[in-house]
Short mmCIF file of C-alpha atoms and ligand atoms in Angstrom, two decimals:
data_model
loop_
_atom_site.label_atom_id
_atom_site.label_comp_id
_atom_site.label_asym_id
_atom_site.label_seq_id
_atom_site.Cartn_x
_atom_site.Cartn_y
_atom_site.Cartn_z
CA MET A 1 11.26 29.72 10.83
CA SER A 2 13.22 26.42 10.34
CA GLU A 3 14.78 27.00 13.75
CA ALA A 4 11.33 27.44 15.34
CA ILE A 5 10.07 24.27 13.65
CA ARG A 6 13.10 22.30 14.89
CA ASP A 7 12.46 23.56 18.44
CA LEU A 8 8.80 22.58 18.17
CA VAL A 9 9.63 19.02 17.06
CA GLN A 10 12.23 18.79 19.83
CA GLY A 11 9.47 19.77 22.28
CA VAL A 12 7.19 17.10 20.80
CA VAL A 13 9.78 14.40 21.44
CA ASP A 14 11.15 15.50 24.84
CA GLY A 15 7.68 16.27 26.20
CA SER A 16 8.37 19.95 26.93
CA LEU A 17 5.52 20.91 24.58
CA SER A 18 2.14 20.17 26.17
CA ASP A 19 -0.75 18.51 24.30
CA ASP A 20 -2.63 21.84 24.39
CA GLU A 21 0.29 23.75 22.89
CA LEU A 22 0.82 21.11 20.21
CA THR A 23 -2.92 21.03 19.41
CA ASP A 24 -2.93 24.83 18.94
CA TRP A 25 -0.02 24.53 16.53
CA LEU A 26 -1.60 21.62 14.62
CA ARG A 27 -4.88 23.57 14.32
CA GLY A 28 -2.95 26.57 13.01
CA VAL A 29 -1.32 24.44 10.31
CA TYR A 30 -4.63 22.76 9.53
CA ASP A 31 -6.30 26.17 9.00
CA GLU A 32 -3.47 28.17 7.43
CA GLY A 33 -1.20 25.57 5.79
CA LEU A 34 2.58 25.83 5.59
CA ALA A 35 4.88 27.18 2.87
CA GLU A 36 7.08 24.63 1.06
CA PRO A 37 10.33 25.50 2.90
CA GLU A 38 8.46 25.09 6.19
CA ILE A 39 7.10 21.71 5.13
CA ILE A 40 10.65 20.61 4.29
CA ALA A 41 11.97 21.93 7.61
CA LEU A 42 9.20 20.12 9.49
CA THR A 43 9.76 16.88 7.57
CA GLU A 44 13.52 16.99 8.16
CA ALA A 45 13.08 17.72 11.86
CA MET A 46 10.61 14.82 12.17
CA ARG A 47 12.98 12.48 10.30
CA ASP A 48 15.81 13.48 12.66
CA SER A 49 13.67 12.96 15.78
CA GLY A 50 14.81 9.31 15.83
CA ASP A 51 17.19 6.91 14.14
CA VAL A 52 17.95 7.43 10.45
CA LEU A 53 19.20 4.37 8.59
CA GLU A 54 22.63 4.75 7.05
CA TRP A 55 23.95 2.56 4.26
CA SER A 56 27.44 1.80 3.06
CA PRO A 57 28.55 3.98 0.11
CA ASP A 58 28.55 0.99 -2.28
CA ILE A 59 24.78 0.51 -1.92
CA SER A 60 23.44 3.87 -0.71
CA GLU A 61 22.49 4.93 -4.27
CA LEU A 62 20.43 1.74 -4.62
CA ILE A 63 18.22 2.19 -1.56
CA VAL A 64 14.61 2.74 -2.69
CA ASP A 65 11.04 2.40 -1.48
CA LYS A 66 7.46 3.13 -2.45
CA HIS A 67 4.48 4.45 -0.55
CA SER A 68 0.82 4.07 -1.38
CA THR A 69 -1.91 6.20 0.11
CA GLY A 70 -3.90 2.97 0.35
CA GLY A 71 -6.79 1.28 -1.34
CA VAL A 72 -8.83 -1.87 -1.67
CA GLY A 73 -6.92 -4.96 -2.81
CA ASP A 74 -3.73 -2.89 -2.99
CA LYS A 75 -0.99 -5.51 -2.78
CA VAL A 76 1.54 -3.73 -5.01
CA SER A 77 4.21 -3.62 -2.26
CA LEU A 78 4.25 -7.40 -1.85
CA VAL A 79 5.11 -7.86 -5.51
CA LEU A 80 7.13 -4.71 -6.17
CA ALA A 81 9.65 -4.92 -3.31
CA PRO A 82 10.97 -8.42 -4.20
CA ALA A 83 10.91 -7.57 -7.92
CA LEU A 84 13.05 -4.48 -7.28
CA ALA A 85 15.49 -6.58 -5.27
CA ALA A 86 15.64 -9.11 -8.11
CA CYS A 87 16.59 -6.23 -10.45
CA GLY A 88 19.48 -5.11 -8.22
CA LEU A 89 17.89 -2.48 -5.95
CA ARG A 90 17.74 -2.57 -2.12
CA VAL A 91 14.40 -2.15 -0.42
CA PRO A 92 14.16 -1.59 3.37
CA MET A 93 10.37 -1.29 3.28
CA ILE A 94 8.72 -0.02 6.44
CA SER A 95 4.95 -0.46 6.19
CA GLY A 96 1.80 -0.02 8.22
CA ARG A 97 -1.31 -1.89 9.26
CA GLY A 98 -4.73 -1.66 7.71
CA LEU A 99 -7.28 0.73 9.15
CA GLY A 100 -10.86 1.35 8.07
CA HIS A 101 -11.47 0.32 4.48
CA THR A 102 -7.79 0.20 3.46
CA GLY A 103 -5.67 -2.91 3.94
CA GLY A 104 -2.15 -2.89 5.35
CA THR A 105 0.96 -4.67 4.10
CA LEU A 106 1.89 -5.92 7.58
CA ASP A 107 -1.47 -7.66 8.08
CA LYS A 108 -1.09 -9.34 4.70
CA LEU A 109 2.43 -10.57 5.44
CA GLU A 110 1.39 -11.86 8.86
CA SER A 111 -1.05 -14.22 7.19
CA ILE A 112 2.05 -16.25 6.24
CA PRO A 113 2.53 -18.54 9.26
CA GLY A 114 5.54 -17.45 11.35
CA PHE A 115 6.29 -14.25 9.41
CA ARG A 116 7.81 -11.64 11.74
CA VAL A 117 7.33 -7.97 10.89
CA GLU A 118 9.02 -6.72 14.05
CA ILE A 119 12.74 -7.02 13.52
CA SER A 120 15.58 -4.91 14.87
CA THR A 121 17.21 -2.19 12.81
CA ALA A 122 20.42 -4.27 12.74
CA GLU A 123 18.52 -7.28 11.39
CA LEU A 124 16.78 -5.10 8.81
CA ARG A 125 20.10 -3.73 7.58
CA GLY A 126 21.68 -7.18 7.49
CA GLN A 127 18.77 -8.64 5.53
CA VAL A 128 18.75 -5.80 3.00
CA ASP A 129 22.53 -6.25 2.54
CA ARG A 130 22.14 -10.01 2.06
CA ILE A 131 19.00 -10.48 -0.03
CA GLY A 132 18.05 -6.93 -1.03
CA VAL A 133 14.63 -6.74 0.61
CA ALA A 134 12.95 -6.62 4.01
CA MET A 135 9.36 -5.67 4.82
CA VAL A 136 8.85 -4.64 8.42
CA GLY A 137 6.77 -2.57 10.84
CA GLN A 138 7.88 0.77 12.20
CA SER A 139 10.00 0.61 15.35
CA ASP A 140 9.61 3.19 18.14
CA ALA A 141 13.12 4.38 17.33
CA LEU A 142 12.07 5.68 13.91
CA VAL A 143 10.38 9.10 13.70
CA PRO A 144 9.05 9.18 17.30
CA ALA A 145 7.75 12.72 16.65
CA ASP A 146 5.18 11.33 14.21
CA CYS A 147 3.79 8.86 16.76
CA ARG A 148 2.83 11.67 19.15
CA MET A 149 1.76 14.12 16.46
CA TYR A 150 -0.37 11.57 14.59
CA ALA A 151 -2.10 10.39 17.77
CA LEU A 152 -2.99 13.99 18.62
CA ARG A 153 -4.10 14.77 15.07
CA ASP A 154 -6.39 11.76 15.22
CA VAL A 155 -8.28 13.06 18.28
CA THR A 156 -8.27 16.74 17.30
CA GLY A 157 -9.63 16.34 13.76
CA THR A 158 -6.43 17.62 12.13
CA VAL A 159 -5.48 14.56 10.08
CA ALA A 160 -6.73 15.89 6.73
CA SER A 161 -4.07 18.59 6.30
CA ILE A 162 -1.77 18.30 3.30
CA PRO A 163 1.36 19.73 5.03
CA LEU A 164 0.82 17.44 8.03
CA ILE A 165 0.18 14.34 5.89
CA THR A 166 3.23 15.20 3.76
CA SER A 167 5.58 15.56 6.72
CA SER A 168 4.19 12.43 8.39
CA ILE A 169 4.61 10.19 5.34
CA VAL A 170 7.81 11.63 3.90
CA SER A 171 9.65 11.79 7.26
CA LYS A 172 9.08 8.05 7.77
CA LYS A 173 10.32 7.23 4.27
CA ALA A 174 13.30 9.61 4.61
CA ALA A 175 14.33 7.84 7.86
CA GLU A 176 15.00 4.74 5.75
CA GLY A 177 17.92 6.58 4.14
CA LEU A 178 16.42 6.42 0.64
CA SER A 179 17.99 7.46 -2.61
CA ALA A 180 14.72 7.24 -4.60
CA LEU A 181 11.03 6.97 -3.79
CA VAL A 182 7.87 6.36 -5.79
CA LEU A 183 4.51 7.48 -4.42
CA ASP A 184 1.27 5.81 -5.50
CA VAL A 185 -1.30 8.49 -4.73
CA LYS A 186 -4.81 7.22 -5.23
CA PHE A 187 -8.03 9.04 -6.01
CA GLY A 188 -11.59 7.77 -6.46
CA ARG A 189 -14.38 6.46 -4.27
CA ALA A 190 -12.21 4.13 -2.14
CA ALA A 191 -9.14 6.38 -1.93
CA PHE A 192 -7.86 8.41 1.02
CA MET A 193 -8.34 11.48 -1.21
CA VAL A 194 -11.55 10.94 -3.17
CA GLU A 195 -11.20 14.04 -5.38
CA ARG A 196 -8.52 13.85 -8.05
CA GLU A 197 -7.55 17.53 -7.50
CA ARG A 198 -6.95 16.93 -3.81
CA ALA A 199 -4.92 13.77 -4.53
CA GLU A 200 -2.85 15.79 -7.02
CA GLU A 201 -2.27 18.49 -4.42
CA LEU A 202 -1.06 15.88 -1.90
CA ALA A 203 1.14 14.20 -4.52
CA ARG A 204 2.70 17.52 -5.53
CA SER A 205 3.36 18.44 -1.91
CA MET A 206 5.02 15.07 -1.13
CA VAL A 207 7.09 15.12 -4.32
CA ASP A 208 8.33 18.66 -3.61
CA ALA A 209 9.18 17.88 0.02
CA ALA A 210 10.98 14.60 -0.73
CA ASN A 211 12.87 16.03 -3.72
CA GLY A 212 13.72 19.07 -1.59
CA MET A 213 15.35 16.66 0.88
CA GLY A 214 17.46 15.03 -1.83
CA ILE A 215 15.35 11.93 -2.44
CA HIS A 216 14.66 11.42 -6.15
CA THR A 217 10.85 11.18 -5.97
CA THR A 218 8.09 10.53 -8.50
CA ALA A 219 4.35 10.37 -7.92
CA VAL A 220 1.98 8.14 -9.85
CA LEU A 221 -1.63 9.26 -9.61
CA THR A 222 -3.84 6.15 -9.83
CA SER A 223 -7.55 5.47 -9.79
CA MET A 224 -9.13 3.58 -6.88
CA GLU A 225 -12.72 3.18 -8.07
CA HIS A 226 -12.58 -0.62 -8.38
CA PRO A 227 -10.60 -3.08 -6.24
CA LEU A 228 -7.05 -3.69 -7.46
CA GLY A 229 -6.76 -7.24 -8.77
CA CYS A 230 -9.30 -9.87 -7.77
CA ALA A 231 -8.39 -10.67 -4.15
CA ILE A 232 -9.42 -8.59 -1.14
CA GLY A 233 -8.51 -9.94 2.30
CA ASN A 234 -5.12 -10.66 3.79
CA SER A 235 -4.33 -14.32 2.93
CA LEU A 236 -6.17 -14.04 -0.36
CA GLU A 237 -4.05 -11.03 -1.30
CA VAL A 238 -0.85 -12.91 -0.46
CA LEU A 239 -1.95 -15.66 -2.82
CA GLU A 240 -2.67 -13.21 -5.59
CA SER A 241 0.69 -11.55 -4.97
CA VAL A 242 2.39 -14.93 -5.33
CA GLU A 243 0.55 -15.45 -8.60
CA SER A 244 1.77 -12.04 -9.74
CA LEU A 245 5.33 -12.78 -8.56
CA CYS A 246 5.15 -15.89 -10.75
CA GLY A 247 4.02 -13.87 -13.77
CA SER A 248 0.36 -14.84 -13.76
CA GLY A 249 -1.29 -12.10 -11.72
CA PRO A 250 -4.05 -9.75 -12.88
CA GLU A 251 -3.07 -7.15 -15.46
CA ASP A 252 -4.03 -4.07 -13.43
CA LEU A 253 -1.78 -5.17 -10.56
CA GLU A 254 1.07 -6.03 -12.89
CA GLU A 255 0.81 -2.66 -14.62
CA LEU A 256 1.22 -0.75 -11.35
CA VAL A 257 4.12 -2.97 -10.27
CA CYS A 258 5.96 -2.61 -13.59
CA VAL A 259 5.41 1.14 -13.94
CA GLN A 260 6.42 1.98 -10.37
CA GLY A 261 9.38 -0.40 -10.50
CA GLY A 262 10.50 1.04 -13.84
CA ILE A 263 10.47 4.55 -12.38
CA LEU A 264 12.72 3.48 -9.50
CA LEU A 265 15.12 1.56 -11.75
CA HIS A 266 15.45 4.66 -13.92
CA ALA A 267 15.79 7.04 -10.95
CA THR A 268 18.73 5.00 -9.63
CA GLY A 269 20.43 4.66 -13.01
CA LEU A 270 19.87 0.90 -13.38
CA ALA A 271 17.63 1.45 -16.42
CA GLU A 272 18.13 4.01 -19.18
CA ASP A 273 14.49 5.06 -18.97
CA ALA A 274 11.36 4.11 -17.02
CA GLN A 275 9.98 1.99 -19.89
CA THR A 276 13.14 -0.14 -19.97
CA GLY A 277 12.92 -0.43 -16.19
CA ALA A 278 9.29 -1.61 -16.46
CA VAL A 279 10.39 -4.35 -18.85
CA MET A 280 13.12 -5.41 -16.38
CA ILE A 281 10.50 -5.72 -13.62
CA HIS A 282 8.20 -7.64 -15.95
CA ASP A 283 11.04 -10.04 -16.80
CA SER A 284 11.72 -10.63 -13.09
CA LEU A 285 8.09 -11.72 -12.67
CA GLN A 286 8.34 -14.05 -15.66
CA ASP A 287 11.70 -15.66 -14.94
CA GLY A 288 11.08 -16.53 -11.28
CA SER A 289 13.72 -14.18 -9.85
CA ALA A 290 11.17 -11.89 -8.13
CA PHE A 291 9.40 -14.90 -6.60
CA GLU A 292 12.77 -16.24 -5.41
CA ARG A 293 13.46 -12.95 -3.59
CA PHE A 294 10.03 -13.11 -1.96
CA ARG A 295 10.72 -16.68 -0.84
CA LEU A 296 14.11 -15.69 0.60
CA MET A 297 12.49 -12.79 2.44
CA VAL A 298 9.77 -15.02 3.90
CA GLU A 299 12.42 -17.47 5.13
CA ALA A 300 14.65 -14.71 6.51
CA GLN A 301 11.74 -13.27 8.50
CA GLY A 302 10.74 -16.61 10.00
CA GLY A 303 7.82 -17.42 7.68
CA ASP A 304 6.88 -20.87 6.51
CA ALA A 305 8.04 -20.65 2.89
CA SER A 306 6.86 -24.22 2.16
CA ILE A 307 3.28 -22.97 1.79
CA LEU A 308 4.48 -21.02 -1.23
CA ASP A 309 5.35 -24.29 -2.97
CA SER A 310 1.72 -25.41 -3.22
CA ASP A 311 -0.12 -24.60 -6.37
CA ALA A 312 -1.90 -21.29 -5.78
CA SER A 313 -5.11 -22.28 -7.54
CA LEU A 314 -5.20 -25.50 -5.52
CA MET A 315 -4.85 -23.49 -2.32
CA ARG A 316 -7.69 -21.32 -3.55
CA GLY A 317 -9.86 -24.39 -4.13
CA LEU A 318 -9.08 -25.66 -0.66
CA GLY A 319 -10.31 -22.45 0.96
CA LEU A 320 -6.72 -21.21 1.07
CA MET A 321 -4.73 -21.59 4.23
CA ASP A 322 -7.78 -22.19 6.40
CA PRO A 323 -9.91 -25.17 5.35
CA ASN A 324 -12.60 -24.30 7.92
CA LEU A 325 -13.87 -21.26 6.06
CA ASN A 326 -17.31 -21.14 4.46
CA THR A 327 -17.76 -19.89 0.93
CA THR A 328 -20.70 -18.09 -0.67
CA GLU A 329 -20.89 -17.43 -4.38
CA LEU A 330 -22.75 -14.45 -5.84
CA SER A 331 -23.99 -14.58 -9.43
CA VAL A 332 -25.19 -11.90 -11.81
CA GLY A 333 -28.91 -11.72 -12.61
CA GLU A 334 -28.33 -10.60 -16.21
CA SER A 335 -25.67 -10.79 -18.89
CA GLY A 336 -23.34 -7.94 -19.75
CA TRP A 337 -19.85 -6.43 -19.67
CA VAL A 338 -18.57 -5.39 -16.26
CA GLU A 339 -18.52 -1.60 -16.19
CA GLY A 340 -17.83 -1.00 -12.53
CA ILE A 341 -17.23 -2.74 -9.21
CA ASP A 342 -17.65 -0.48 -6.20
CA ALA A 343 -14.42 -0.85 -4.21
CA MET A 344 -15.91 0.91 -1.20
CA ALA A 345 -18.88 -1.47 -1.03
CA ILE A 346 -16.56 -4.49 -1.28
CA ALA A 347 -14.27 -3.04 1.39
CA ARG A 348 -17.21 -2.56 3.76
CA VAL A 349 -18.23 -6.17 3.31
CA CYS A 350 -14.68 -7.35 3.96
CA LEU A 351 -14.61 -5.24 7.13
CA GLY A 352 -17.88 -6.88 8.16
CA LEU A 353 -16.35 -10.33 7.58
CA GLY A 354 -13.51 -9.36 9.95
CA ALA A 355 -10.77 -8.88 7.33
CA GLY A 356 -9.92 -5.36 8.54
CA ARG A 357 -10.00 -3.23 11.65
CA ILE A 358 -12.31 -0.34 12.40
CA ARG A 359 -10.15 0.95 15.26
CA LEU A 360 -6.42 0.61 15.91
CA GLY A 361 -6.00 -2.39 18.18
CA ASP A 362 -8.95 -4.38 16.74
CA SER A 363 -8.01 -7.94 15.82
CA VAL A 364 -8.13 -9.08 12.22
CA ASP A 365 -9.20 -12.42 10.71
CA ARG A 366 -6.47 -12.92 8.13
CA ALA A 367 -8.17 -15.74 6.26
CA VAL A 368 -11.51 -14.15 5.30
CA GLY A 369 -12.18 -11.96 2.29
CA VAL A 370 -13.47 -11.87 -1.23
CA ILE A 371 -12.34 -13.13 -4.64
CA LEU A 372 -13.76 -11.32 -7.64
CA GLU A 373 -14.35 -13.74 -10.48
CA ALA A 374 -14.56 -10.87 -12.97
CA GLN A 375 -12.93 -7.47 -13.43
CA VAL A 376 -13.94 -4.36 -15.33
CA GLY A 377 -14.17 -5.21 -19.05
CA ASP A 378 -14.98 -8.91 -18.56
CA ARG A 379 -18.15 -10.41 -20.05
CA LEU A 380 -20.53 -12.25 -17.69
CA GLU A 381 -23.54 -14.36 -18.69
CA GLU A 382 -26.71 -14.44 -16.57
CA GLY A 383 -26.23 -16.77 -13.58
CA GLU A 384 -22.41 -16.74 -13.77
CA PRO A 385 -20.58 -16.09 -10.49
CA TRP A 386 -18.83 -12.74 -10.12
CA MET A 387 -17.72 -12.98 -6.52
CA VAL A 388 -16.91 -15.58 -3.87
CA LEU A 389 -16.95 -14.63 -0.20
CA TYR A 390 -14.68 -16.56 2.20
CA HIS A 391 -16.24 -16.20 5.62
CA ARG A 392 -16.25 -17.71 9.08
CA ASN A 393 -19.73 -16.78 10.30
CA GLU A 394 -23.03 -16.62 8.44
CA VAL A 395 -23.28 -13.62 6.12
CA ASP A 396 -26.58 -11.81 6.62
CA ARG A 397 -29.07 -11.35 3.80
CA GLY A 398 -28.78 -7.54 3.78
CA THR A 399 -25.05 -7.75 3.17
CA LEU A 400 -25.54 -10.10 0.23
CA GLU A 401 -28.32 -7.98 -1.26
CA GLY A 402 -26.20 -4.83 -0.85
CA LEU A 403 -23.42 -6.49 -2.78
CA LEU A 404 -25.64 -7.12 -5.80
CA ASP A 405 -25.72 -3.33 -6.37
CA SER A 406 -21.96 -3.03 -6.23
CA ILE A 407 -21.44 -4.47 -9.70
CA THR A 408 -22.58 -2.50 -12.76
CA LEU A 409 -23.06 -4.25 -16.09
CA SER A 410 -23.27 -2.67 -19.51
CA ASP A 411 -24.86 -3.88 -22.75
CA GLU A 412 -21.93 -2.40 -24.63
CA GLU A 413 -18.44 -3.80 -24.63
CA ILE A 414 -16.25 -2.09 -22.03
CA ARG A 415 -12.53 -1.58 -22.53
CA PRO A 416 -10.70 -1.46 -19.21
CA GLU A 417 -8.62 1.70 -18.87
CA SER A 418 -5.21 2.06 -17.30
CA ARG A 419 -5.45 3.04 -13.64
CA ILE A 420 -2.63 5.52 -14.13
CA ALA A 421 -3.92 9.06 -14.63
CA GLU A 422 -0.64 10.99 -14.36
CA VAL A 423 3.02 10.64 -13.46
CA PHE A 424 5.07 13.58 -12.23
CA GLU A 425 8.34 14.41 -10.51
N1 URA B 1 -0.58 8.16 6.66
C1 URA B 1 0.42 8.61 7.45
O1 URA B 1 1.40 7.91 7.71
N2 URA B 1 0.31 9.86 7.95
C2 URA B 1 -0.72 10.67 7.68
O2 URA B 1 -0.73 11.79 8.15
C3 URA B 1 -1.76 10.18 6.87
C4 URA B 1 -1.67 8.91 6.36
#
């Protein structure tokens, strides 16, 4: 069977397999699934369809990365990758663009003037050797099989198949030559997998495949009911990431960064357990070393690091990096404790403002977005603002009215819960 899967992937890459033949095979997998050894064989063959990064023996055990299935306000990568580098790990992070309601790390980074996400493999390796972290887009040389398979899945309705998602995601991570990987698999109304059971199934499949390929892998199952942190929108999320890198970010973001970082520090032997690793990550946010790595990365990739020297709250007051934006404040009509903020409703509004893309190839307005002035568990008094929209064009009345329903207040005090539902290897 492994042999047949290798031949199939070879046919995907060299073009000897037609679209019709590939579609039949994808439909078969979509309907019937694949057994674990077949998923591993497929993932390995996809990884080997292009370049696989190799690292010198002195650092190969330190090469790590994370993957998130995506959410609203999910800026964990921007904080976690430099923090890991500050703690001694090496992170050649290959990320994607936002699509639909989920944001993408590359779009966020490109809101830093001059930042280049397209760098050669040689440059990527050199940068990771030198400063420990690089965050880049996928080159055509990496996992070419996935490009063709994903494009065909997209038009044949075969995206939502756990074996196909597993092989697509894990092959791209495996091509980075990783020693350890942490997966942030989200569930909830604004997650790729809304149902927790389905998210667990995907997490288990990815963990088994990646571990089966020799990558020490852990999944963290996290809730995506409410936006992560307070900023949604590319530039706004960079600002919040900088705040977090300087030790003053929102608690929910910091928790995910510390827990995921701690897991990787433990998996690579740099921390005796994940809790100790989480403390190391936390320290790197407090002592400026994580921020310093971020700054070095921005400089190395051509970005204007001087904007990072301005006071973040001042930049916020100035309408961030674009002073021409309009702002609209929304206030609550009654007092209460914030019980819920509908991440999906907020994401739709941000899409409407132009912060995201509906189709691949759409352009994105990196400056627009939303700042939440309150998070779950906060107390708001009648008339207090809970959200500020940063927009270029007028926001229509319907959009604003729709947003009023996206916050739920309670008369009783609400204690915010950890987003982390489960961790497993
Ligand atoms: N993201 C990927 O990279 N591949 C999938 O199949 C689904 C989400």
